Coordinates of C-alpha atoms in Angstrom, one line a residue:
Chain A
X1 CA -15.5 244.0 79.8
X2 CA -16.0 246.3 82.7
X3 CA -19.6 245.2 83.0
X4 CA -18.5 243.0 85.9
X5 CA -21.7 243.4 87.8
X6 CA -23.8 243.2 84.6
X7 CA -25.3 246.6 85.5
X8 CA -23.0 248.6 83.1
X9 CA -24.4 250.7 80.3
X10 CA -22.8 248.6 77.6
X11 CA -24.9 248.2 74.5
X12 CA -26.8 244.9 74.4
X13 CA -25.3 242.6 71.9
X14 CA -28.2 241.1 69.8
X15 CA -26.2 237.8 69.7
X16 CA -26.6 237.6 73.4
X17 CA -30.3 236.8 73.0
X18 CA -29.6 234.1 70.5
X19 CA -27.1 232.6 72.9
X20 CA -29.6 232.9 75.7
X21 CA -32.3 231.1 73.9
X22 CA -30.0 228.3 73.0
X23 CA -28.8 227.9 76.5
X24 CA -32.2 228.1 78.2
X25 CA -34.0 225.7 75.9
X26 CA -32.5 222.6 77.6
X27 CA -33.8 223.8 81.0
X28 CA -37.3 224.3 79.7
X29 CA -37.5 221.4 77.4
X30 CA -38.3 218.5 79.8
X31 CA -41.1 220.5 81.5
X32 CA -42.5 221.7 78.1
X33 CA -42.3 218.1 76.9
X34 CA -44.3 216.9 79.9
X35 CA -47.0 219.5 79.2
X36 CA -47.1 218.7 75.5
X37 CA -47.3 215.0 76.0
X38 CA -50.2 215.5 78.4
X39 CA -52.1 217.1 75.5
X40 CA -51.4 214.3 73.1
X41 CA -53.4 211.1 72.4
X42 CA -51.8 207.7 73.0
X43 CA -51.1 207.3 69.3
X44 CA -49.3 210.6 69.1
X45 CA -47.3 209.9 72.2
X46 CA -46.0 206.6 70.9
X47 CA -45.2 207.9 67.4
X48 CA -41.6 207.9 66.3
X49 CA -40.1 210.3 65.2
X50 CA -41.9 212.3 67.9
X51 CA -44.9 214.5 66.9
X52 CA -44.3 218.2 67.3
X53 CA -47.4 219.7 65.8
X54 CA -50.8 218.2 66.8
X55 CA -54.4 219.1 67.8
X56 CA -54.3 219.2 71.6
X57 CA -56.8 217.2 73.7
X58 CA -57.8 217.4 77.3
X59 CA -58.8 213.8 77.3
X60 CA -55.8 212.7 79.5
X61 CA -56.8 215.1 82.2
X62 CA -60.4 214.0 82.2
X63 CA -59.3 210.4 82.4
X64 CA -56.9 211.1 85.3
X65 CA -59.6 212.7 87.4
X66 CA -62.3 210.2 86.4
X67 CA -60.4 206.9 86.7
X68 CA -58.6 207.8 90.0
X69 CA -59.5 209.4 93.3
X70 CA -57.2 212.3 92.3
X71 CA -59.1 214.8 94.3
X72 CA -58.5 212.7 97.4
X73 CA -54.8 212.5 96.7
X74 CA -54.7 216.3 96.2
X75 CA -56.6 216.8 99.5
X76 CA -54.1 214.4 101.3
X77 CA -51.2 216.3 99.9
X78 CA -52.8 219.6 101.0
X79 CA -53.5 218.4 104.5
X80 CA -50.0 217.0 105.0
X81 CA -48.2 220.0 103.5
X82 CA -50.3 222.6 105.3
X83 CA -50.2 220.6 108.6
X84 CA -46.4 220.3 108.6
X85 CA -45.8 223.8 107.4
X86 CA -48.1 225.3 110.0
X87 CA -46.6 223.2 112.8
X88 CA -43.1 224.0 111.7
X89 CA -43.8 227.8 111.7
X90 CA -45.5 227.5 115.1
X91 CA -42.6 225.7 116.7
X92 CA -39.8 227.2 114.7
X93 CA -40.6 231.0 114.6
X94 CA -39.9 231.7 118.3
X95 CA -36.7 229.6 118.1
X96 CA -35.4 231.3 115.0
X97 CA -36.2 234.7 116.6
X98 CA -34.3 233.9 119.8
X99 CA -31.3 232.4 117.9
X100 CA -31.1 235.5 115.7
X101 CA -31.6 238.1 118.5
X102 CA -29.4 236.5 121.1
X103 CA -26.9 235.1 118.6
X104 CA -27.0 231.4 119.7
X105 CA -25.3 229.9 116.7
X106 CA -24.5 226.7 118.6
X107 CA -28.2 225.7 118.6
X108 CA -28.4 226.6 114.9
X109 CA -25.4 224.4 114.0
X110 CA -26.9 221.4 115.9
X111 CA -30.1 221.8 113.8
X112 CA -28.0 222.0 110.6
X113 CA -26.6 218.6 111.3
X114 CA -30.2 217.3 111.4
X115 CA -30.6 218.6 107.8
X116 CA -27.4 216.8 106.7
X117 CA -28.4 213.3 107.8
X118 CA -29.9 211.1 105.1
X119 CA -33.7 210.9 105.2
X120 CA -33.8 207.1 105.5
X121 CA -32.0 207.5 108.8
X122 CA -35.1 209.1 110.2
X123 CA -37.5 207.0 108.2
X124 CA -36.5 203.5 109.4
X125 CA -36.9 204.3 113.2
X126 CA -40.1 206.2 112.6
X127 CA -41.5 203.4 110.4
X128 CA -40.9 200.9 113.2
X129 CA -42.4 203.1 115.8
X130 CA -45.4 204.0 113.7
X131 CA -46.0 200.4 112.9
X132 CA -46.0 199.5 116.5
X133 CA -48.3 202.4 117.4
X134 CA -50.6 201.4 114.4
X135 CA -50.1 204.9 113.0
X136 CA -49.0 204.0 109.5
X137 CA -51.3 205.6 107.0
X138 CA -52.4 208.4 109.3
X139 CA -52.1 212.2 108.7
X140 CA -50.4 212.6 112.1
X141 CA -47.6 210.2 111.1
X142 CA -47.1 211.9 107.7
X143 CA -47.2 215.4 109.2
X144 CA -44.6 214.4 111.8
X145 CA -42.2 212.9 109.3
X146 CA -42.6 215.9 106.9
X147 CA -41.8 218.1 109.9
X148 CA -38.3 216.6 109.9
X149 CA -37.7 218.6 106.7
X150 CA -39.9 221.6 107.4
X151 CA -38.6 222.5 110.9
X152 CA -34.9 222.9 110.2
X153 CA -35.9 224.8 107.0
X154 CA -38.1 227.3 108.9
X155 CA -35.5 227.7 111.7
X156 CA -32.5 228.3 109.3
X157 CA -34.2 230.5 106.8
X158 CA -36.0 232.5 109.4
X159 CA -32.8 233.2 111.4
X160 CA -31.7 235.2 108.4
X161 CA -35.0 237.1 108.1
X162 CA -35.1 237.9 111.9
X163 CA -31.5 239.2 111.7
X164 CA -32.8 241.7 109.1
X165 CA -35.3 243.1 111.6
X166 CA -33.7 246.3 113.0
X167 CA -32.5 245.6 116.6
X168 CA -33.2 249.3 117.5
X169 CA -37.0 248.8 117.1
X170 CA -36.9 245.8 119.4
X171 CA -34.9 247.8 121.9
X172 CA -37.3 250.7 121.7
X173 CA -40.2 248.5 122.4
X174 CA -38.4 246.9 125.3
X175 CA -37.8 250.4 126.8
X176 CA -41.5 251.1 126.3
X177 CA -42.2 248.2 128.6
X178 CA -42.8 245.3 126.1
X179 CA -42.0 241.9 127.4
X180 CA -39.7 239.7 125.3
X181 CA -42.8 237.8 124.2
X182 CA -44.7 241.0 123.2
X183 CA -41.7 242.3 121.3
X184 CA -41.6 239.1 119.4
X185 CA -45.3 239.1 118.7
X186 CA -45.9 242.8 118.0
X187 CA -42.6 244.0 116.5
X188 CA -40.6 241.1 115.1
X189 CA -43.3 239.0 113.6
X190 CA -45.1 241.8 111.6
X191 CA -41.7 243.1 110.3
X192 CA -40.6 239.6 109.3
X193 CA -43.9 238.9 107.6
X194 CA -42.7 238.7 104.0
X195 CA -40.0 236.3 105.2
X196 CA -42.5 234.2 107.0
X197 CA -44.7 234.0 103.9
X198 CA -41.7 233.0 101.8
X199 CA -40.5 230.4 104.3
X200 CA -44.0 229.0 104.6
X201 CA -44.3 228.6 100.9
X202 CA -40.9 226.9 100.7
X203 CA -41.8 224.5 103.5
X204 CA -45.1 223.8 101.7
X205 CA -43.3 223.0 98.4
X206 CA -40.8 220.7 100.1
X207 CA -43.7 218.7 101.7
X208 CA -45.7 218.7 98.5
X209 CA -42.8 217.3 96.6
X210 CA -41.7 214.8 99.3
X211 CA -41.5 211.2 98.0
X212 CA -39.4 209.2 100.4
X213 CA -41.3 209.7 103.6
X214 CA -44.7 209.4 102.1
X215 CA -43.7 206.3 100.1
X216 CA -43.4 204.4 103.4
X217 CA -45.7 206.2 105.8
X218 CA -48.7 206.9 103.6
X219 CA -51.1 204.0 102.9
X220 CA -54.1 203.9 100.7
X221 CA -56.2 206.3 102.8
X222 CA -53.5 209.1 103.0
X223 CA -51.7 208.6 99.7
X224 CA -50.2 211.9 98.5
X225 CA -49.8 213.0 94.9
X226 CA -46.2 211.9 94.3
X227 CA -46.9 208.4 95.6
X228 CA -50.1 208.3 93.5
X229 CA -48.2 209.1 90.3
X230 CA -45.4 206.6 91.3
X231 CA -48.0 203.9 91.7
X232 CA -49.6 204.7 88.3
X233 CA -46.1 204.2 86.8
X234 CA -45.8 200.6 88.0
X235 CA -48.8 199.3 86.1
X236 CA -49.5 201.9 83.4
X237 CA -46.0 202.2 82.2
X238 CA -46.8 203.1 78.6
X239 CA -49.8 205.4 79.1
X240 CA -47.7 208.5 78.7
X241 CA -50.6 210.9 78.2
X242 CA -52.2 210.0 81.5
X243 CA -49.0 209.9 83.4
X244 CA -47.8 213.3 82.1
X245 CA -51.2 214.8 82.7
X246 CA -51.0 213.7 86.4
X247 CA -47.4 214.9 86.6
X248 CA -48.5 218.3 85.2
X249 CA -51.3 218.6 87.8
X250 CA -48.8 217.9 90.6
X251 CA -46.1 220.2 89.3
X252 CA -48.1 223.2 88.2
X253 CA -49.1 224.5 91.7
X254 CA -45.5 224.2 92.9
X255 CA -44.1 226.1 89.8
X256 CA -46.7 228.9 90.4
X257 CA -45.9 229.2 94.1
X258 CA -42.2 229.2 93.4
X259 CA -42.6 232.3 91.1
X260 CA -44.1 234.1 94.1
X261 CA -41.0 233.5 96.3
X262 CA -38.4 233.5 93.6
X263 CA -36.2 236.0 95.5
X264 CA -35.9 233.6 98.4
X265 CA -35.7 230.2 96.7
X266 CA -31.9 230.0 96.8
X267 CA -31.9 231.0 100.4
X268 CA -34.3 228.2 101.1
X269 CA -32.5 225.6 99.1
X270 CA -29.2 226.3 100.8
X271 CA -30.8 226.7 104.2
X272 CA -30.1 230.4 104.4
X273 CA -26.4 230.0 103.7
X274 CA -26.7 231.9 100.4
X275 CA -28.9 234.8 99.6
X276 CA -28.7 234.3 95.8
Chain B
X1 CA -53.9 231.3 138.7
X2 CA -53.0 234.9 138.3
X3 CA -49.9 234.4 140.4
X4 CA -48.9 231.5 138.2
X5 CA -49.2 233.8 135.1
X6 CA -47.1 236.4 136.6
X7 CA -44.5 233.9 137.7
X8 CA -44.4 232.5 134.1
X9 CA -44.0 235.9 132.4
X10 CA -41.2 236.8 134.9
X11 CA -39.5 233.5 134.0
X12 CA -39.8 234.4 130.3
X13 CA -38.2 237.8 131.0
X14 CA -35.3 236.2 132.8
X15 CA -34.6 233.3 130.4
X16 CA -35.9 234.3 127.0
X17 CA -33.5 232.0 125.0
X18 CA -34.5 228.7 126.6
X19 CA -38.2 229.5 126.6
X20 CA -38.2 230.7 122.9
X21 CA -36.1 227.8 121.6
X22 CA -37.8 225.2 123.8
X23 CA -40.5 224.2 121.2
X24 CA -38.1 223.7 118.3
X25 CA -35.4 222.1 120.4
X26 CA -37.8 219.6 121.9
X27 CA -39.3 218.9 118.5
X28 CA -35.9 218.4 116.9
X29 CA -34.8 216.2 119.8
X30 CA -37.9 214.0 119.5
X31 CA -38.1 213.9 115.7
X32 CA -34.4 213.6 115.0
X33 CA -32.4 212.7 118.0
X34 CA -34.5 209.6 118.7
X35 CA -33.9 208.2 115.2
X36 CA -30.2 209.0 115.3
X37 CA -29.9 207.2 118.7
X38 CA -31.9 204.3 117.5
X39 CA -29.8 204.0 114.3
X40 CA -26.6 204.0 116.3
X41 CA -28.0 201.4 118.7
X42 CA -29.2 199.2 115.9
X43 CA -26.0 199.4 113.9
X44 CA -24.3 197.2 116.4
X45 CA -27.2 194.7 116.5
X46 CA -28.7 192.1 114.3
X47 CA -32.4 192.3 113.9
X48 CA -35.1 191.7 111.3
X49 CA -38.2 193.8 111.8
X50 CA -40.2 190.8 110.5
X51 CA -38.9 188.4 113.1
X52 CA -40.3 187.7 116.5
X53 CA -36.9 187.5 118.3
X54 CA -35.5 190.7 119.8
X55 CA -32.3 192.4 118.5
X56 CA -29.0 190.8 119.7
X57 CA -25.7 192.5 120.1
X58 CA -23.1 191.7 117.4
X59 CA -20.6 194.5 117.9
X60 CA -19.0 195.7 114.7
X61 CA -19.9 192.6 112.8
X62 CA -22.3 194.6 110.5
X63 CA -19.5 196.9 109.5
X64 CA -17.1 194.1 109.0
X65 CA -19.6 192.3 106.8
X66 CA -20.3 195.4 104.7
X67 CA -16.6 196.1 103.9
X68 CA -15.3 192.5 103.8
X69 CA -18.1 190.3 102.5
X70 CA -20.8 192.4 100.9
X71 CA -20.0 193.0 97.2
X72 CA -23.4 194.8 96.8
X73 CA -22.3 197.3 99.4
X74 CA -18.9 198.0 97.9
X75 CA -20.6 198.4 94.5
X76 CA -23.1 200.8 96.1
X77 CA -20.3 202.8 97.8
X78 CA -18.4 203.1 94.5
X79 CA -21.5 204.1 92.6
X80 CA -22.4 206.8 95.2
X81 CA -19.0 208.4 94.9
X82 CA -19.0 208.0 91.1
X83 CA -22.5 209.6 90.8
X84 CA -21.7 212.4 93.2
X85 CA -18.4 213.2 91.5
X86 CA -19.8 213.2 88.0
X87 CA -23.0 215.1 88.8
X88 CA -21.3 217.8 90.9
X89 CA -18.5 218.3 88.3
X90 CA -21.0 218.7 85.5
X91 CA -23.0 221.1 87.5
X92 CA -20.0 223.1 88.6
X93 CA -18.7 223.6 85.0
X94 CA -22.1 224.2 83.4
X95 CA -23.4 226.3 86.3
X96 CA -20.4 228.7 86.5
X97 CA -20.2 229.0 82.7
X98 CA -23.9 229.9 82.5
X99 CA -23.5 232.4 85.2
X100 CA -20.7 234.1 83.3
X101 CA -22.9 234.3 80.2
X102 CA -25.9 235.6 82.1
X103 CA -23.8 238.2 83.8
X104 CA -23.7 240.1 80.5
X105 CA -26.0 243.0 80.1
X106 CA -29.4 242.1 78.6
X107 CA -33.0 242.6 79.2
X108 CA -35.3 240.0 80.8
X109 CA -33.0 238.9 83.6
X110 CA -36.1 238.3 85.7
X111 CA -37.6 235.9 83.2
X112 CA -34.3 234.0 82.9
X113 CA -34.3 233.7 86.7
X114 CA -37.8 232.4 86.7
X115 CA -37.0 229.8 84.1
X116 CA -34.1 228.6 86.2
X117 CA -36.2 228.1 89.2
X118 CA -38.5 225.6 87.5
X119 CA -36.2 222.5 87.4
X120 CA -35.2 223.0 91.1
X121 CA -38.7 223.2 92.5
X122 CA -40.6 220.8 90.2
X123 CA -41.8 217.7 91.9
X124 CA -38.9 215.1 91.6
X125 CA -41.3 212.2 90.9
X126 CA -42.7 214.2 88.0
X127 CA -39.2 215.0 86.8
X128 CA -38.2 211.4 87.0
X129 CA -41.3 210.4 85.0
X130 CA -40.6 212.8 82.2
X131 CA -37.0 211.8 81.9
X132 CA -38.0 208.1 81.8
X133 CA -40.3 208.9 79.0
X134 CA -37.6 210.9 77.2
X135 CA -35.1 208.2 77.8
X136 CA -37.4 205.4 76.4
X137 CA -35.1 203.3 74.1
X138 CA -37.5 202.9 71.3
X139 CA -39.9 205.9 71.4
X140 CA -38.0 208.4 73.5
X141 CA -37.3 211.9 72.3
X142 CA -33.7 211.8 73.5
X143 CA -32.7 209.2 71.0
X144 CA -34.5 211.2 68.3
X145 CA -32.5 214.4 69.4
X146 CA -29.1 212.8 69.6
X147 CA -29.9 211.0 66.3
X148 CA -30.2 214.4 64.7
X149 CA -26.5 214.9 65.3
X150 CA -25.7 211.3 64.3
X151 CA -25.4 209.7 67.7
X152 CA -27.1 206.8 69.4
X153 CA -29.5 205.2 69.7
X154 CA -28.8 204.5 73.3
X155 CA -30.6 202.5 75.9
X156 CA -29.9 205.2 78.5
X157 CA -31.1 204.1 81.9
X158 CA -31.7 200.5 80.8
X159 CA -28.0 200.1 79.8
X160 CA -25.9 199.2 82.8
X161 CA -22.8 200.8 81.3
X162 CA -24.3 204.3 81.0
X163 CA -27.1 204.4 83.6
X164 CA -25.1 206.4 86.1
X165 CA -24.1 209.1 83.6
X166 CA -27.7 209.2 82.4
X167 CA -29.0 209.7 85.9
X168 CA -26.3 212.3 86.5
X169 CA -27.6 214.2 83.5
X170 CA -31.1 214.4 85.2
X171 CA -29.6 215.6 88.5
X172 CA -27.5 218.1 86.5
X173 CA -30.6 219.4 84.7
X174 CA -32.3 219.8 88.0
X175 CA -29.5 221.5 90.0
X176 CA -27.2 223.4 87.6
X177 CA -29.5 226.4 88.0
X178 CA -28.7 226.5 91.7
X179 CA -24.9 226.9 91.0
X180 CA -25.7 229.5 88.4
X181 CA -27.9 231.6 90.7
X182 CA -25.4 231.4 93.5
X183 CA -22.5 232.3 91.2
X184 CA -24.5 235.2 89.8
X185 CA -25.2 236.5 93.3
X186 CA -21.4 236.2 93.9
X187 CA -20.6 238.0 90.7
X188 CA -22.9 240.9 91.6
X189 CA -20.8 241.6 94.7
X190 CA -17.4 241.6 93.1
X191 CA -15.4 244.9 93.5
X192 CA -14.7 246.9 90.4
X193 CA -11.2 248.1 91.4
X194 CA -9.1 245.0 90.6
X195 CA -10.5 245.0 87.1
X196 CA -9.7 248.7 86.6
X197 CA -6.1 248.3 87.6
X198 CA -5.9 245.1 85.5
X199 CA -7.2 247.0 82.5
X200 CA -4.6 249.7 83.0
X201 CA -1.9 247.0 83.2
X202 CA -3.2 245.7 79.9
X203 CA -4.6 242.3 81.1
X204 CA -6.7 240.3 78.6
X205 CA -10.2 239.2 79.4
X206 CA -9.1 235.6 79.8
X207 CA -6.3 236.7 82.3
X208 CA -8.8 238.7 84.2
X209 CA -11.2 235.8 84.5
X210 CA -8.5 233.3 85.8
X211 CA -6.6 235.8 87.9
X212 CA -9.4 238.0 89.4
X213 CA -12.9 236.6 88.9
X214 CA -12.3 233.0 89.7
X215 CA -10.2 233.6 92.9
X216 CA -12.7 236.1 94.2
X217 CA -15.6 233.7 93.5
X218 CA -13.9 230.7 94.9
X219 CA -15.5 230.8 98.4
X220 CA -19.0 231.2 96.9
X221 CA -18.5 228.4 94.4
X222 CA -17.0 226.1 97.0
X223 CA -20.1 226.5 99.3
X224 CA -22.4 225.8 96.4
X225 CA -20.4 222.8 95.3
X226 CA -20.4 221.3 98.8
X227 CA -24.1 221.8 99.2
X228 CA -24.6 219.9 95.9
X229 CA -22.1 217.2 97.0
X230 CA -24.0 216.6 100.2
X231 CA -27.3 216.2 98.4
X232 CA -25.9 214.1 95.6
X233 CA -24.6 211.6 98.1
X234 CA -28.2 211.2 99.4
X235 CA -30.0 211.3 96.0
X236 CA -33.0 209.0 96.2
X237 CA -36.2 210.1 94.4
X238 CA -34.8 210.3 90.9
X239 CA -32.8 207.0 91.1
X240 CA -35.5 205.1 92.9
X241 CA -38.3 206.1 90.5
X242 CA -36.3 205.7 87.3
X243 CA -34.3 202.6 87.9
X244 CA -34.9 201.3 91.5
X245 CA -31.2 200.7 91.4
X246 CA -31.2 198.7 88.2
X247 CA -30.5 197.4 85.7
X248 CA -29.2 194.7 88.0
X249 CA -27.4 196.8 90.7
X250 CA -25.9 199.2 88.1
X251 CA -27.3 202.3 89.7
X252 CA -27.8 201.1 93.2
X253 CA -26.2 203.9 95.3
X254 CA -25.8 203.6 99.0
X255 CA -29.0 205.4 99.8
X256 CA -31.0 203.1 97.5
X257 CA -29.3 200.0 98.8
X258 CA -29.9 201.0 102.4
X259 CA -33.6 201.6 101.6
X260 CA -33.9 198.1 100.1
X261 CA -32.0 196.4 103.1
X262 CA -34.1 198.3 105.6
X263 CA -37.6 198.7 104.2
X264 CA -37.7 195.8 101.7
X265 CA -35.7 193.0 103.5
X266 CA -36.5 194.6 106.9
X267 CA -32.9 193.9 108.1
X268 CA -32.9 196.9 110.4
X269 CA -29.6 196.1 112.1
X270 CA -27.6 195.9 108.9
X271 CA -29.4 198.9 107.3
X272 CA -28.6 201.0 110.4
X273 CA -24.9 200.2 110.0
X274 CA -25.1 201.2 106.3
X275 CA -26.7 204.4 107.4
X276 CA -23.9 205.2 109.8
X277 CA -21.4 204.8 106.9
X278 CA -23.5 207.0 104.6
X279 CA -23.8 209.6 107.3
X280 CA -20.1 209.5 108.0
X281 CA -19.6 210.2 104.3
X282 CA -22.0 213.1 104.3
X283 CA -20.6 214.4 107.6
X284 CA -17.1 214.5 106.1
X285 CA -18.3 216.8 103.3
X286 CA -20.3 218.9 105.8
X287 CA -17.3 219.5 107.9
X288 CA -15.5 220.7 104.8
X289 CA -18.5 223.0 104.2
X290 CA -18.4 224.5 107.7
X291 CA -14.6 225.0 107.3
X292 CA -15.2 226.9 104.0
X293 CA -17.9 229.0 105.4
X294 CA -15.6 230.1 108.2
X295 CA -13.3 231.3 105.5
X296 CA -10.5 228.9 106.3
X297 CA -10.1 228.3 102.6

C-alpha cells in the first residue's frame, strides 16, 4: 500500500493486467469498431448480430477516394491547419516569451477569457462580416477563424515552455550585448524548440478536428474533412463502410501525431494549467 | 533609413513587453474583442440577418423574452445544466477511480497512456459518427452488447427520454481519460510521509484513501472538473452531428439552440442575447476555476 507514487518495488500482481485489459477495452472499442467497420462489406455491416470475424476488404477506401474529391478535402484541411498554426506561432511566440520572461500574467488572463467564450459567439459576428466582405468559402476566412482557437493555445502553452528556459542564459546573453530581440531569437527559441514543435502539433490537431467554424465558413471550394464526412452522413446514412472508411482516414493522422506529443497533450488540453 | 532602424531597436530595448506582445494582443483584439463587442451590442437589438432593415434597439426585451416567453430556451437551459452535471459527474467518478487503479505498479504504463490519448484527440465528427452507428436501434452493436447481459434493446439517441444520458456517455468516453491523466499526475506528486505515519497509527487502506489521498488531491481534481464543466456547457460537435438537438428538442442544449437561432433562422439579435446568457454561465464556472487555482479552496 506504500506504492503511493506507483514507483515502488512491489511485485506486480498478475490480476492487475486482467483488470487493466477489462478497463481499457471500452476506451479502445469505438475506434477499433470504426476501423473494423471500414474493412467490412455493406452486407457484413448491416448484419445482426454483428459480425466479428470476416475477410477484410479495402473496397470502402477505394470508393471514398474515387467517388468524392477526397484529396481536395484533405488538401483544404492541410492548408487551413498549417496556415492557422503557422500564423498562431508567428504572432504568439514573441507574446508568450514576453509574458513568461517579464511575468505579465494580466495579459495572459485576458487571453484565457477568450478561450472560455463559446465558439458561436465568435462565429456569428465573423459570419456576418465575411458574408458582407464576400469572403465566405475562402482559405483566408477559415484560417482567421481557426486562429481564434490556435492563438490562445499557442500563447498559454508556450508561456509554460518559455518559463522552463533558464533565465540565467538569457541574462548572460544580454550581458554579452544581445538585444531583447536577439536573446529571444538566438537563445529562447532554440531552447524552447521541443515545446514549439509540441504546441504546433497541438494547434494543428485542433484545427484539423474543427467542426463548428468550418461548418459555416467553408463552402464547396474549401470544404475541410470533418465537414465532408458530415455531409456524407446526411444522404448516405446507412453506408457504414464508406462512412467509417472516411472517418478512419481523418482520424488516423491525428492519432499518429498525438503519439508524438503525448507528454504535452494534457498541457495543451488544459491550456497549460496542468502538466499531466 | 539606417537612423530609423536604430531608433526602432532602441525602442524595442526600452519597451520589450509592449513590442513583443503587440502582435498577439492586436490579433486577439481583432479576432475576439470585435465579436464580443458585436454580440453585446446585438443582444439589446432586434435584427434578422436576412432582412433589409437595420437593427433596432429593444433594450432588455430579448432577455425578457428568453426567460419569460421562450419555452424552447428554458428547455435548452435545463438540458445544458443536466448534460453538464451528468457528464462531469460520470467523468469525475470514472476518471479518479481509473487513476487509482492505474497508479498500481505494472509494466506498460506508456502504452496505457497512449491508449488514453486516443479518445481525446480523435476528430469529434468521426467519434460522433461511430457512436451513431453503435447506437443504431436495429443494427447497432450497443444493443447487441447490452443484450448479452439481458438489457435493452434501447433506442438510444432516438429516444427523447434517454438521449441526454446517451450523449453524456459519448462525452464521458471522450474525456474521462483527461481526468485520469490529471489525477495520475497529481498522485505522482503526493508526499510519502503522511502514509508512513498513518501506517504506524494502524490506518486501513480505505481510511488512508479518504483521509489522506483525496484531500491532498482535491485541488488537482477540482481544476480538472471545472475545465470539463466549462467545455461541457459548450459541447457542440457531438450533439449537433448525432441528433441536431433532437428528437424534437430533447437534446437541444443552449449552444445548439443558439446556433439554430443565429445561423439557421438568422435572428442575430436574439441569438446574441442567448450567447450572453451562455457566456455568463461559462464565466461563473471560470471564476470558480480561477479561485481554485489561486488555492482559495
